[in-house]
Amino acid sequence: QQQVRQSPQSLTVWEGGTTVLTCSYEDSTFNYFPWYQQFPGEGPALLISILSVSDKKEDGRFTTFFNKREKKLSLHIIDSQPGDSATYFCAASPTNSAGNKLTFGIGTRVLVRP
Amino acid sequence: EAGVTQSPRYAVLQEGQAVSFWCDPISGHDTLYWYQQPRDQGPQLLVYFRDEAVIDNSQLPSDRFSAVRPKGTNSTLKIQSAKQGDTATYLCASRGTGDAETLYFGSGTRLTVL
């Protein structure tokens, strides 16, 4: 069972454009939602995250939106740059003292063309 | 501050051979995770530790996979009798007690089983 669904699987945008990635989940206990960025040959690195008590979080050119009722979230990258070309993963977990068991989506491969 | 260090970087095996992966987490991080990332997929949790104790190994194929963290610092993941389906990148991540949510990933070991 795929608990975290991510779309699209790949997309291409022009430099300066806006990249929009979407994610949905099923487990109602999930309340922490990070987005990770992964370049070829490297491990994923945290880009931005949001807790279920919020509906929006912004960090520079990156904004994540969260809709608890629909169990959906999205990542928007404005003024996309060629250096943003990477694979982006949404993830989810319940936050608890026992640990942070992240469940990852399949990823979206983003190519930003100059 | 040094990041999460993994070795080897690459491994190529014939089916039936054994292999070990080594991880050195960020100093002071008490929680350590091993993830398996098949090609073009998101990371999937195999096992995680808090200090030297296994917290969850329910996703570890116990008949061929084993993981230890004897002193609560470095960790080793071992595959006995590798199969072609084990071909993937094996990622180690760590998390500190002060930064409750963020997982820091190493660059991974890319395993190919022929």
PDB file of C-alpha atoms in Angstrom, chain A residues 9 32 36 38 41-46 51 89 95-107 109, chain B residues 9 33 35 37 40-43 45 48 50 55-56 58 91 95 100-108 110:
ATOM      1  CA  GLN A   9       6.833  11.601 -11.682  1.00  0.00           C
ATOM      2  CA  TYR A  32       4.925  16.037   9.982  1.00  0.00           C
ATOM      3  CA  TYR A  36      13.648  16.393   0.586  1.00  0.00           C
ATOM      4  CA  GLN A  38      18.188  14.776  -3.877  1.00  0.00           C
ATOM      5  CA  GLY A  41      24.954  10.525  -6.349  1.00  0.00           C
ATOM      6  CA  GLU A  42      23.967  12.219  -3.103  1.00  0.00           C
ATOM      7  CA  GLY A  43      21.641  11.444  -0.242  1.00  0.00           C
ATOM      8  CA  PRO A  44      18.387  13.364   0.229  1.00  0.00           C
ATOM      9  CA  ALA A  45      18.645  16.689   2.057  1.00  0.00           C
ATOM     10  CA  LEU A  46      15.847  18.460   3.887  1.00  0.00           C
ATOM     11  CA  LEU A  51       3.507  20.427  10.607  1.00  0.00           C
ATOM     12  CA  PHE A  89      10.521  13.662  -2.356  1.00  0.00           C
ATOM     13  CA  THR A  95       5.791  12.875  15.376  1.00  0.00           C
ATOM     14  CA  ASN A  96       6.339  11.027  18.579  1.00  0.00           C
ATOM     15  CA  SER A  97       9.067  10.403  21.081  1.00  0.00           C
ATOM     16  CA  ALA A  98       9.721   6.919  19.736  1.00  0.00           C
ATOM     17  CA  GLY A  99      11.340   8.184  16.591  1.00  0.00           C
ATOM     18  CA  ASN A 100      10.660   9.736  13.246  1.00  0.00           C
ATOM     19  CA  LYS A 101       9.685   6.968  10.823  1.00  0.00           C
ATOM     20  CA  LEU A 102       9.482   8.824   7.572  1.00  0.00           C
ATOM     21  CA  THR A 103       7.453   7.350   4.722  1.00  0.00           C
ATOM     22  CA  PHE A 104       8.631   8.720   1.381  1.00  0.00           C
ATOM     23  CA  GLY A 105       6.817   9.231  -1.888  1.00  0.00           C
ATOM     24  CA  ILE A 106       8.227   7.906  -5.143  1.00  0.00           C
ATOM     25  CA  GLY A 107       9.763  11.259  -6.036  1.00  0.00           C
ATOM     26  CA  ARG A 109      12.344  14.409 -11.133  1.00  0.00           C
TER      27      ARG A 109
ATOM     28  CA  ARG B   9      30.618   4.101  -2.114  1.00  0.00           C
ATOM     29  CA  TYR B  33      18.352   4.866  10.294  1.00  0.00           C
ATOM     30  CA  TYR B  35      16.985   3.091   4.240  1.00  0.00           C
ATOM     31  CA  GLN B  37      16.361   3.222  -2.177  1.00  0.00           C
ATOM     32  CA  ASP B  40      13.811   5.723  -9.385  1.00  0.00           C
ATOM     33  CA  GLN B  41      11.990   5.197  -6.078  1.00  0.00           C
ATOM     34  CA  GLY B  42      11.876   6.878  -2.701  1.00  0.00           C
ATOM     35  CA  PRO B  43      13.843   5.647   0.311  1.00  0.00           C
ATOM     36  CA  LEU B  45      13.003   2.310   5.933  1.00  0.00           C
ATOM     37  CA  TYR B  48      16.434   2.233  13.012  1.00  0.00           C
ATOM     38  CA  ARG B  50      18.234   4.752  19.314  1.00  0.00           C
ATOM     39  CA  ILE B  55      13.663   0.418  17.830  1.00  0.00           C
ATOM     40  CA  ASP B  56      12.051  -0.982  14.695  1.00  0.00           C
ATOM     41  CA  SER B  58       9.977  -4.803  11.050  1.00  0.00           C
ATOM     42  CA  LEU B  91      21.251   5.143   2.755  1.00  0.00           C
ATOM     43  CA  ARG B  95      18.923  12.488  13.873  1.00  0.00           C
ATOM     44  CA  ALA B 100      13.656  16.627  16.743  1.00  0.00           C
ATOM     45  CA  GLU B 101      12.568  16.180  13.165  1.00  0.00           C
ATOM     46  CA  THR B 102      15.370  16.487  10.637  1.00  0.00           C
ATOM     47  CA  LEU B 103      17.048  13.397   9.257  1.00  0.00           C
ATOM     48  CA  TYR B 104      20.533  13.930   7.828  1.00  0.00           C
ATOM     49  CA  PHE B 105      21.431  11.450   5.105  1.00  0.00           C
ATOM     50  CA  GLY B 106      24.758  10.146   3.927  1.00  0.00           C
ATOM     51  CA  SER B 107      25.562   9.774   0.234  1.00  0.00           C
ATOM     52  CA  GLY B 108      24.747   6.085   0.314  1.00  0.00           C
ATOM     53  CA  ARG B 110      25.164   1.854  -4.428  1.00  0.00           C
TER      54      ARG B 110
END
